[in-house]
Coordinates of C-alpha atoms in Angstrom, one line a residue:
X1 CA -69.7 149.4 32.4
X2 CA -71.3 152.7 31.3
X3 CA -68.4 154.6 32.1
X4 CA -66.3 153.1 29.7
X5 CA -66.3 154.1 25.8
X6 CA -65.4 151.6 23.6
X7 CA -63.7 152.4 20.2
X8 CA -63.1 150.1 17.1
X9 CA -59.5 151.1 17.2
X10 CA -58.8 149.9 20.6
X11 CA -60.7 146.6 20.8
X12 CA -57.6 145.0 19.6
X13 CA -55.6 146.3 22.5
X14 CA -51.9 147.5 22.6
X15 CA -49.0 145.4 21.2
X16 CA -47.8 142.9 23.4
X17 CA -44.3 142.3 24.7
X18 CA -42.3 139.3 23.3
X19 CA -42.9 136.0 25.4
X20 CA -46.3 137.3 26.8
X21 CA -49.8 135.8 26.2
X22 CA -53.3 137.1 27.2
X23 CA -55.2 135.1 29.6
X24 CA -59.1 135.2 29.8
X25 CA -59.2 138.1 31.9
X26 CA -57.2 139.8 29.2
X27 CA -54.2 140.2 31.3
X28 CA -50.7 140.1 29.7
X29 CA -48.8 137.2 31.5
X30 CA -45.1 136.3 31.0
X31 CA -44.4 132.9 29.4
X32 CA -40.6 132.9 30.0
X33 CA -40.0 134.3 33.6
X34 CA -37.4 136.8 34.2
X35 CA -36.5 139.5 36.6
X36 CA -37.8 143.1 36.1
X37 CA -35.6 145.7 34.7
X38 CA -34.0 148.2 36.9
X39 CA -35.4 151.1 34.9
X40 CA -39.1 149.8 34.3
X41 CA -41.0 146.9 35.6
X42 CA -41.1 144.8 32.0
X43 CA -43.9 142.2 31.9
X44 CA -45.6 142.0 35.6
X45 CA -47.3 139.1 36.7
X46 CA -50.8 140.7 37.9
X47 CA -52.8 137.2 38.0
X48 CA -51.1 136.0 40.9
X49 CA -52.7 138.1 43.4
X50 CA -56.3 137.2 44.6
X51 CA -59.4 138.5 42.5
X52 CA -60.8 141.7 44.0
X53 CA -64.1 139.9 45.3
X54 CA -62.0 137.9 47.4
X55 CA -60.6 140.6 49.4
X56 CA -61.3 143.9 51.0
X57 CA -60.2 147.1 49.2
X58 CA -59.2 148.3 52.8
X59 CA -57.7 145.5 54.0
X60 CA -54.2 146.1 52.5
X61 CA -54.4 149.7 51.9
X62 CA -51.3 150.3 54.4
X63 CA -49.3 147.6 52.2
X64 CA -50.3 149.4 49.0
X65 CA -49.3 152.8 50.3
X66 CA -46.0 151.6 51.3
X67 CA -45.5 150.2 48.1
X68 CA -46.4 153.2 46.1
X69 CA -44.1 155.1 48.3
X70 CA -41.1 152.9 47.5
X71 CA -41.9 153.4 43.7
X72 CA -42.1 157.1 44.3
X73 CA -38.9 157.6 45.9
X74 CA -37.5 155.3 43.2
X75 CA -38.9 157.5 40.5
X76 CA -38.1 160.8 42.3
X77 CA -34.1 159.6 42.8
X78 CA -34.1 158.6 39.2
X79 CA -35.3 161.9 38.0
X80 CA -32.7 163.6 40.1
X81 CA -29.9 161.6 38.6
X82 CA -31.0 161.9 35.2
X83 CA -32.7 165.3 34.8
X84 CA -32.4 165.1 31.1
X85 CA -34.1 162.1 30.4
X86 CA -37.6 160.9 29.8
X87 CA -38.9 157.8 31.7
X88 CA -40.0 155.2 29.4
X89 CA -42.1 152.6 31.4
X90 CA -45.1 153.6 33.7
X91 CA -47.9 151.7 32.3
X92 CA -47.4 148.8 34.4
X93 CA -47.3 150.6 37.3
X94 CA -50.1 152.9 36.6
X95 CA -52.4 149.9 35.9
X96 CA -51.3 147.9 39.0
X97 CA -54.3 147.0 41.0
X98 CA -52.3 148.6 44.0
X99 CA -52.0 151.7 42.3
X100 CA -55.8 151.9 41.5
X101 CA -56.8 151.2 45.0
X102 CA -54.5 153.8 46.3
X103 CA -56.0 156.1 43.5
X104 CA -59.7 155.1 44.7
X105 CA -58.6 156.0 48.4
X106 CA -57.6 159.4 47.4
X107 CA -60.7 160.2 45.2
X108 CA -63.0 158.5 47.9
X109 CA -61.6 160.8 50.6
X110 CA -61.9 163.8 48.7
X111 CA -64.5 166.4 49.3
X112 CA -65.9 165.9 45.7
X113 CA -66.9 162.3 46.3
X114 CA -70.6 163.1 46.3
X115 CA -70.2 165.1 43.0
X116 CA -71.2 163.1 40.1
X117 CA -69.7 163.4 36.4
X118 CA -72.1 163.0 33.3
X119 CA -73.0 159.2 34.0
X120 CA -74.5 160.3 37.7
X121 CA -72.1 158.1 39.6
X122 CA -70.7 159.0 42.7
X123 CA -68.5 157.2 45.2
X124 CA -71.4 156.3 47.6
X125 CA -73.4 154.8 44.6
X126 CA -70.1 152.4 43.2
X127 CA -70.0 151.3 46.5
X128 CA -73.7 150.4 47.2
X129 CA -74.2 149.0 43.4
X130 CA -71.0 147.1 42.5
X131 CA -68.7 147.2 45.4
X132 CA -65.1 148.5 45.7
X133 CA -63.5 145.4 44.6
X134 CA -65.6 144.5 41.7
X135 CA -65.3 148.0 40.5
X136 CA -61.6 148.5 40.8
X137 CA -61.2 144.9 39.2
X138 CA -63.3 145.8 36.1
X139 CA -61.2 149.0 35.7
X140 CA -58.1 147.4 36.2
X141 CA -59.1 144.7 33.1
X142 CA -60.5 147.7 31.0
X143 CA -56.9 149.6 31.4
X144 CA -55.2 146.4 30.8
X145 CA -57.1 145.4 27.7
X146 CA -56.9 149.0 26.3
X147 CA -60.9 149.4 26.2
X148 CA -60.9 152.3 28.7
X149 CA -61.8 155.5 27.3
X150 CA -62.2 158.8 29.3
X151 CA -65.8 160.4 29.2
X152 CA -66.5 164.1 28.7
X153 CA -66.8 166.3 31.6
X154 CA -69.8 167.9 33.0
X155 CA -69.4 171.5 32.6
X156 CA -70.3 173.8 35.3
X157 CA -70.1 177.6 35.7
X158 CA -69.0 179.0 39.1
X159 CA -69.2 182.7 39.6
X160 CA -65.9 184.4 40.3
X161 CA -65.7 186.2 43.7
X162 CA -65.8 189.9 43.7
X163 CA -66.5 190.0 39.9
X164 CA -70.3 190.0 39.4
X165 CA -71.4 188.5 35.9
X166 CA -68.2 186.7 35.4
X167 CA -67.9 183.1 35.7
X168 CA -65.2 180.4 35.7
X169 CA -65.9 176.9 33.8
X170 CA -65.5 174.0 35.8
X171 CA -65.0 170.5 34.6
X172 CA -66.4 167.8 36.7
X173 CA -65.1 164.2 35.5
X174 CA -66.6 160.9 36.1
X175 CA -65.4 159.0 39.3
X176 CA -63.6 156.6 37.0
X177 CA -61.7 159.1 35.1
X178 CA -60.6 160.9 38.4
X179 CA -59.4 157.4 39.5
X180 CA -57.6 157.1 36.5
X181 CA -56.3 160.5 36.6
X182 CA -55.1 160.1 40.1
X183 CA -53.2 157.2 39.4
X184 CA -51.2 158.6 36.6
X185 CA -50.4 161.7 38.8
X186 CA -49.2 159.3 41.5
X187 CA -46.0 158.4 39.2
X188 CA -45.8 161.4 37.2
X189 CA -45.5 163.8 40.1
X190 CA -42.3 162.3 41.5
X191 CA -40.4 162.7 38.4
X192 CA -41.6 166.3 38.0
X193 CA -41.1 167.3 41.4
X194 CA -37.4 166.7 41.1
X195 CA -37.3 168.7 38.0
X196 CA -39.6 171.8 39.0
X197 CA -37.6 174.9 40.0
X198 CA -37.6 176.5 43.5
X199 CA -39.5 179.6 42.3
X200 CA -42.9 177.7 41.4
X201 CA -45.1 177.4 44.2
X202 CA -49.0 176.5 42.7
X203 CA -50.3 173.0 42.9
X204 CA -47.7 171.5 44.2
X205 CA -47.5 169.1 47.4
X206 CA -46.0 171.0 50.7
X207 CA -46.0 174.5 48.9
X208 CA -48.4 177.4 49.1
X209 CA -48.9 181.2 48.6
X210 CA -47.4 182.1 51.8
X211 CA -44.0 180.6 50.5
X212 CA -44.5 182.3 47.5
X213 CA -44.9 185.5 49.5
X214 CA -42.0 185.2 51.5
X215 CA -39.7 184.3 48.7
X216 CA -40.5 187.7 47.3
X217 CA -40.0 189.2 50.4
X218 CA -36.6 187.8 50.8
X219 CA -35.5 188.4 47.1
X220 CA -36.4 192.2 47.6
X221 CA -34.9 192.8 50.9
X222 CA -31.7 195.1 50.7
X223 CA -28.4 193.4 51.9
X224 CA -26.1 196.4 51.7
X225 CA -26.0 199.2 54.1
X226 CA -24.7 202.7 53.9
X227 CA -21.4 203.4 55.6
X228 CA -22.7 206.9 56.6
X229 CA -26.0 206.2 58.3
X230 CA -25.9 202.4 58.5
X231 CA -29.4 202.4 56.4
X232 CA -30.4 200.5 53.4
X233 CA -30.5 202.8 50.6
X234 CA -30.3 200.6 47.6
X235 CA -32.9 198.0 46.8
X236 CA -32.0 195.0 44.7
X237 CA -34.8 195.5 42.2
X238 CA -36.7 198.4 41.3
X239 CA -39.7 197.4 39.3
X240 CA -42.0 194.6 39.2
X241 CA -44.0 193.1 36.2
X242 CA -47.3 191.7 37.1
X243 CA -48.2 189.0 34.8
X244 CA -51.8 188.4 33.7
X245 CA -52.5 185.5 31.1
X246 CA -55.7 185.7 29.2
X247 CA -57.8 182.4 30.1
X248 CA -54.7 180.7 30.8
X249 CA -56.4 177.1 31.7
X250 CA -58.5 177.4 28.5
X251 CA -56.0 178.3 26.1
X252 CA -53.1 175.9 26.5
X253 CA -52.1 174.4 23.1
X254 CA -52.3 170.6 23.5
X255 CA -49.6 170.0 20.8
X256 CA -47.1 172.1 22.4
X257 CA -48.1 170.9 26.0
X258 CA -47.4 167.1 25.0
X259 CA -44.2 168.2 23.5
X260 CA -43.0 169.1 27.1
X261 CA -44.6 166.1 28.5
X262 CA -42.8 163.9 26.4
X263 CA -39.6 165.3 27.6
X264 CA -40.2 163.7 31.0
X265 CA -42.4 160.7 30.1
X266 CA -41.9 158.6 27.1
X267 CA -44.3 156.1 27.6
X268 CA -46.5 156.3 24.6
X269 CA -49.7 154.5 26.4
X270 CA -49.3 157.1 29.1
X271 CA -48.9 159.9 26.6
X272 CA -51.9 158.5 24.6
X273 CA -54.3 158.6 27.5
X274 CA -53.3 162.0 28.6
X275 CA -54.1 163.2 25.0
X276 CA -57.5 161.3 25.4
X277 CA -58.2 163.3 28.7
X278 CA -57.6 166.5 27.3
X279 CA -59.6 165.9 23.9
X280 CA -62.5 164.1 25.9
X281 CA -64.8 167.3 25.6
X282 CA -67.5 168.6 28.0
X283 CA -71.2 168.5 28.4
X284 CA -73.0 172.0 29.0
X285 CA -76.9 171.7 29.2
X286 CA -76.7 168.7 27.0
X287 CA -74.5 170.2 24.3
X288 CA -71.1 168.6 23.7
X289 CA -68.3 171.1 23.6
X290 CA -65.0 170.2 22.0
X291 CA -61.9 170.8 24.1
X292 CA -59.4 171.5 21.2
X293 CA -57.1 173.4 23.7
X294 CA -56.7 174.1 27.5
X295 CA -56.5 171.9 30.5
X296 CA -59.9 171.5 32.0
X297 CA -60.2 172.9 35.4
X298 CA -61.5 170.5 38.0
X299 CA -59.4 167.6 36.8
X300 CA -57.0 165.7 39.0
X301 CA -54.2 165.9 36.4
X302 CA -54.8 169.3 35.1
X303 CA -52.8 171.2 37.7
X304 CA -49.9 169.1 37.1
X305 CA -50.1 169.6 33.2
X306 CA -50.7 173.5 33.7
X307 CA -47.5 173.5 35.7
X308 CA -45.5 171.6 33.0
X309 CA -46.9 174.1 30.5
X310 CA -46.0 177.4 32.5
X311 CA -42.6 176.3 33.6
X312 CA -41.4 178.0 30.5
X313 CA -41.7 181.2 32.3
X314 CA -39.0 180.6 34.8
X315 CA -36.6 178.6 32.3
X316 CA -36.7 181.8 30.4
X317 CA -34.6 183.1 33.1
X318 CA -32.5 180.2 34.0
X319 CA -29.3 182.5 34.2
X320 CA -30.6 184.4 37.3
X321 CA -32.9 181.6 38.7
X322 CA -31.3 178.0 38.2
X323 CA -28.3 177.1 36.0
X324 CA -29.4 173.9 34.1
X325 CA -27.9 174.1 30.6
X326 CA -25.3 176.6 32.0
X327 CA -23.8 174.3 34.5
X328 CA -19.6 173.9 34.0
X329 CA -17.9 170.9 35.3
X330 CA -15.2 173.0 37.1
X331 CA -17.9 174.4 39.3
X332 CA -18.6 172.8 42.7
X333 CA -21.6 174.6 43.6
X334 CA -25.1 173.8 42.6
X335 CA -27.4 175.7 39.9
X336 CA -29.1 178.1 42.1
X337 CA -25.9 179.1 44.0
X338 CA -24.4 179.8 40.5
X339 CA -27.6 181.7 39.4
X340 CA -27.2 183.8 42.8
X341 CA -23.6 184.5 41.9
X342 CA -24.5 185.5 38.5
X343 CA -27.5 188.0 39.6
X344 CA -24.6 189.7 41.8
X345 CA -22.2 190.0 38.9
X346 CA -24.7 191.3 36.5
X347 CA -25.9 194.0 39.0
X348 CA -22.2 195.2 39.5
X349 CA -21.7 195.5 35.9
X350 CA -24.9 197.5 35.4
X351 CA -26.5 194.8 33.4
X352 CA -30.5 194.0 34.0
X353 CA -31.5 191.4 36.3
X354 CA -34.8 189.5 36.1
X355 CA -36.2 187.2 38.8
X356 CA -39.7 185.4 38.4
X357 CA -41.8 184.1 41.1
X358 CA -44.7 182.0 40.1
X359 CA -48.0 180.4 41.5
X360 CA -49.7 178.4 39.1
X361 CA -50.8 181.2 36.3
X362 CA -50.2 184.0 38.6
X363 CA -46.5 185.3 38.4
X364 CA -44.6 188.4 38.8
X365 CA -40.9 189.3 37.5
X366 CA -38.8 191.5 39.7
X367 CA -36.6 193.5 37.6
X368 CA -33.2 195.1 38.5
X369 CA -32.4 198.0 35.9
X370 CA -34.2 201.0 34.1
X371 CA -38.0 200.9 33.2
X372 CA -37.2 200.5 29.6
X373 CA -35.6 197.0 30.6
X374 CA -38.9 196.1 32.2
X375 CA -40.9 197.2 29.3
X376 CA -38.8 195.4 26.6
X377 CA -39.1 192.3 28.9
X378 CA -42.7 192.4 29.1
X379 CA -42.9 192.2 25.2
X380 CA -40.4 189.6 25.0
X381 CA -42.2 187.2 27.6
X382 CA -45.4 187.8 25.6
X383 CA -43.6 186.4 22.5
X384 CA -42.2 183.4 24.4
X385 CA -45.7 182.3 25.8
X386 CA -47.4 182.7 22.6
X387 CA -44.8 180.8 20.7
X388 CA -44.2 178.2 23.0
X389 CA -47.6 177.5 24.7
X390 CA -50.3 179.5 22.7
X391 CA -50.9 181.9 25.6
X392 CA -51.4 185.6 25.6
X393 CA -50.7 188.2 28.1
X394 CA -53.2 190.7 29.0
X395 CA -52.0 194.0 27.8
X396 CA -54.4 195.8 30.4
X397 CA -53.7 193.9 33.4
X398 CA -50.0 193.0 32.6
X399 CA -48.6 196.3 34.4
X400 CA -45.1 197.6 35.3
X401 CA -45.0 199.0 38.9
X402 CA -42.3 200.6 40.8
X403 CA -41.6 198.3 43.8
X404 CA -41.7 201.4 46.0
X405 CA -45.6 201.9 45.0
X406 CA -46.3 198.2 45.8
X407 CA -48.4 195.7 44.1
X408 CA -50.9 193.0 44.8
X409 CA -50.1 189.3 44.4
X410 CA -52.1 186.4 45.8
X411 CA -54.4 188.5 47.9
X412 CA -51.8 190.3 49.5
X413 CA -50.0 193.7 49.2
X414 CA -46.1 193.6 48.6
X415 CA -44.4 197.0 48.7
X416 CA -41.1 198.5 50.0
X417 CA -41.5 200.8 53.0
X418 CA -38.8 203.4 54.1
X419 CA -38.3 202.9 57.9
X420 CA -36.4 205.5 59.5
X421 CA -34.4 203.0 61.6
X422 CA -33.4 200.5 58.9
X423 CA -34.0 202.3 55.7
X424 CA -35.8 200.4 52.6
X425 CA -37.7 197.4 54.1
X426 CA -40.2 194.9 52.2
X427 CA -43.4 194.5 53.9
X428 CA -46.2 192.0 53.1
X429 CA -49.3 193.8 54.1
X430 CA -53.3 193.1 54.3
X431 CA -54.8 194.9 51.4
X432 CA -57.6 197.5 52.6
X433 CA -60.2 196.0 50.3
X434 CA -59.9 192.5 51.8
X435 CA -60.6 194.0 55.4
X436 CA -63.6 196.1 53.7
X437 CA -64.9 192.7 52.1
X438 CA -64.7 190.9 55.3
X439 CA -66.7 193.9 57.1
X440 CA -69.3 193.6 54.4
X441 CA -69.8 189.8 54.8
X442 CA -70.1 190.0 58.3
X443 CA -72.5 192.7 58.0
X444 CA -74.7 190.9 55.6
X445 CA -74.8 188.0 57.9
X446 CA -75.8 190.1 60.9
X447 CA -78.5 192.1 59.2
X448 CA -82.0 192.2 60.1
X449 CA -82.9 189.3 57.6
X450 CA -80.8 186.7 59.9
X451 CA -82.6 187.7 63.0
X452 CA -85.0 184.6 63.0
X453 CA -81.9 182.3 63.5
X454 CA -80.5 181.4 66.9
X455 CA -77.3 182.9 68.0
X456 CA -75.5 179.5 67.9
X457 CA -76.6 178.8 64.3
X458 CA -75.0 182.6 63.6
X459 CA -72.0 181.9 65.3
X460 CA -71.5 178.5 63.3
X461 CA -71.8 180.6 60.2
X462 CA -69.6 183.3 61.3
X463 CA -66.7 181.3 62.8
X464 CA -65.2 179.5 59.9
X465 CA -65.1 182.6 57.9
X466 CA -63.3 184.5 60.7
X467 CA -60.9 181.5 61.1
X468 CA -60.0 181.1 57.8
X469 CA -59.5 184.8 57.0
X470 CA -57.2 185.1 60.2
X471 CA -55.2 182.0 59.5
X472 CA -54.7 183.4 55.9
X473 CA -53.5 186.8 56.8
X474 CA -51.7 186.1 60.0
X475 CA -48.2 186.4 58.7
X476 CA -48.7 189.8 57.2
X477 CA -47.0 193.1 58.8
X478 CA -49.5 195.1 61.3
X479 CA -51.9 192.0 61.3
X480 CA -52.3 192.2 65.0
X481 CA -53.9 195.4 64.9
X482 CA -56.2 194.5 62.1
X483 CA -57.5 191.5 63.8
X484 CA -58.1 193.0 67.0
X485 CA -60.1 195.7 65.2
X486 CA -62.0 193.1 63.3
X487 CA -62.8 191.5 66.5
X488 CA -64.2 194.7 68.1
X489 CA -66.2 195.3 64.7
X490 CA -67.7 191.5 64.8
X491 CA -68.7 192.0 68.3
X492 CA -70.3 195.4 68.2
X493 CA -72.4 193.9 64.9
X494 CA -73.5 190.7 67.2
X495 CA -74.6 193.4 69.6
X496 CA -76.6 195.2 67.0
X497 CA -78.2 191.9 65.8
X498 CA -79.3 190.8 69.2
X499 CA -80.9 194.2 69.8
X500 CA -82.9 193.6 66.6
X501 CA -83.6 190.1 67.5
X502 CA -85.1 191.2 70.9
X503 CA -86.1 194.7 70.7
X504 CA -88.1 194.7 73.9
X505 CA -85.3 192.8 76.1
X506 CA -83.3 194.6 78.7
X507 CA -79.7 195.3 78.4
X508 CA -78.8 192.9 81.3
X509 CA -80.6 190.3 79.5
X510 CA -78.9 190.4 76.4
X511 CA -75.6 190.6 78.0
X512 CA -76.1 187.1 79.7
X513 CA -74.8 185.9 76.1
X514 CA -71.7 187.8 76.5
X515 CA -69.5 185.8 78.9
X516 CA -65.9 185.1 79.5
X517 CA -64.2 183.0 76.7
X518 CA -63.1 179.5 77.5
X519 CA -59.8 180.4 75.7
X520 CA -59.0 183.4 77.6
X521 CA -61.1 184.2 80.6
X522 CA -60.1 188.0 80.6
X523 CA -62.3 188.6 77.3
X524 CA -65.9 188.5 77.1
X525 CA -67.5 187.1 74.0
X526 CA -70.8 186.1 72.3
X527 CA -71.6 182.5 73.2
X528 CA -74.4 180.1 73.3
X529 CA -74.5 176.3 74.4
X530 CA -70.8 176.0 74.4
X531 CA -70.0 177.7 70.8
X532 CA -68.4 181.2 71.1
X533 CA -67.4 183.8 68.7
X534 CA -64.0 182.9 67.3
X535 CA -61.3 185.5 68.5
X536 CA -58.9 186.3 65.5
X537 CA -56.5 188.5 67.5
X538 CA -55.7 185.3 69.8
X539 CA -54.0 183.7 66.7
X540 CA -50.0 184.1 67.1
X541 CA -49.0 186.4 64.4
X542 CA -45.5 185.8 63.0
X543 CA -43.6 186.1 60.0
X544 CA -44.1 183.0 57.7
X545 CA -40.9 180.8 57.5
X546 CA -40.1 178.9 54.4
X547 CA -38.8 175.9 56.2
X548 CA -42.3 175.3 57.4
X549 CA -43.2 173.9 53.8
X550 CA -43.6 170.3 54.0
X551 CA -41.9 168.1 51.6
X552 CA -43.5 165.3 49.9
X553 CA -42.7 161.9 51.7
X554 CA -41.2 160.5 48.2
X555 CA -38.5 162.9 48.6
X556 CA -36.7 161.5 51.8
X557 CA -34.9 158.0 51.6
X558 CA -33.8 155.5 53.8
X559 CA -31.0 156.8 56.6
X560 CA -32.5 160.5 56.5
X561 CA -33.8 161.8 59.6
X562 CA -37.2 162.5 58.0
X563 CA -37.5 159.2 56.3

């Protein structure tokens, strides 16, 4: 197959386990039958399954998913019980045909299934030319024989929104590489999810930016009220360090990253394959580019590797976030509760307290203390990132801001506001720049250049933008008034657009397209052929609750309510 790179160093395959032999397909078969080890699988018998040509890939997908979920639960539970150990045998699970079928299903259902890599193959072409069964069978044999080799990514530059002239390099792996990366992630993710800390939110199942923002709001909320007027005059944190890493995904040191990966996975064949993915390179305009550092943006495994690398940020603040090495046998509480007690005791003693919240490479560090403490911590953090991961903090964008002035994080504005009833209150607000950007985008879509379009086509272009923007900001303070004002603005722009489209039409003729909404009859909206203007203000505006975050299925076990 053209998607495999053969190397003379790998043609001999990997060393076989004692008591195994290689059959005609190159698969290791157990000679002396024995039970699989509790810790791993040992030598699995893969030839007892039917050949891929004799069965449909989708026929037993549910059975494969149940098997995968059981293995993931086993790995998650083991990782919880052995937080300081590395799992040693993942290769047999990763290369199992059931694992590859589940990985293929994930890649085939992704929106990027029609995006080819350097080989020009898409999911549809593979189905037409080879068939899923034959394709996965060949990939399974290549992995077992050790002749699979990752291909370079196809480099594509995409413009950064709001930054004219700046581009983000995106690496598009081949479909085969995506399937293998998905298979690796299926088994690495449960091990790491049991060990990632609760202040990390980016690229993790069931977590998102709203959970990170709500965590910041809860952390900055004052608890103590004054006995004189009953208001909150003291805030738990006074400063915030806004972290910005220069080209984070392009400058992660591979050697330092793999040292951290080996703390969780000790399977040499899996780690060797991860190194091959990191060193695969990229093709840009028929020019090969070496990747001596960084994780390619666009790969399935890249976000997980980036989280492993950037977890050094929260680990630096173990005393105030989550006690791991500072645990005491005499304590009955967990590490998070012990860290909360440490924060309280340090504040009472007048010592500085630091609390990070991270979403991928975007992070902030809340500081309780003086401005000098925040400045010193910024310098120390820059040194730690450089030594541990080869990353550099941007001195211009890594700012120290008073919490009362507010800061922007993940497209929202976070600040402390004085309320005459309660005192200092944290608020998550919609930045004025984001409202202006949406108004500009609506104005561009309803300009004179779009008048040849029918009204239904214009509404079909506007509604996804309005719906996504409203759902993203509906958890902010004061979002109801902002959404109502934007609804009026969109309706006014559509009215002006209709006047430009039909300059000689009577007002009554134009208003025939403005009829009562099917959702709320008391409102009149622009509509045509059953498609109507999306009303953002009809969304329920409420504060985000961290309990809404959905945990992955492998974190629940038999006997639990959600299992």
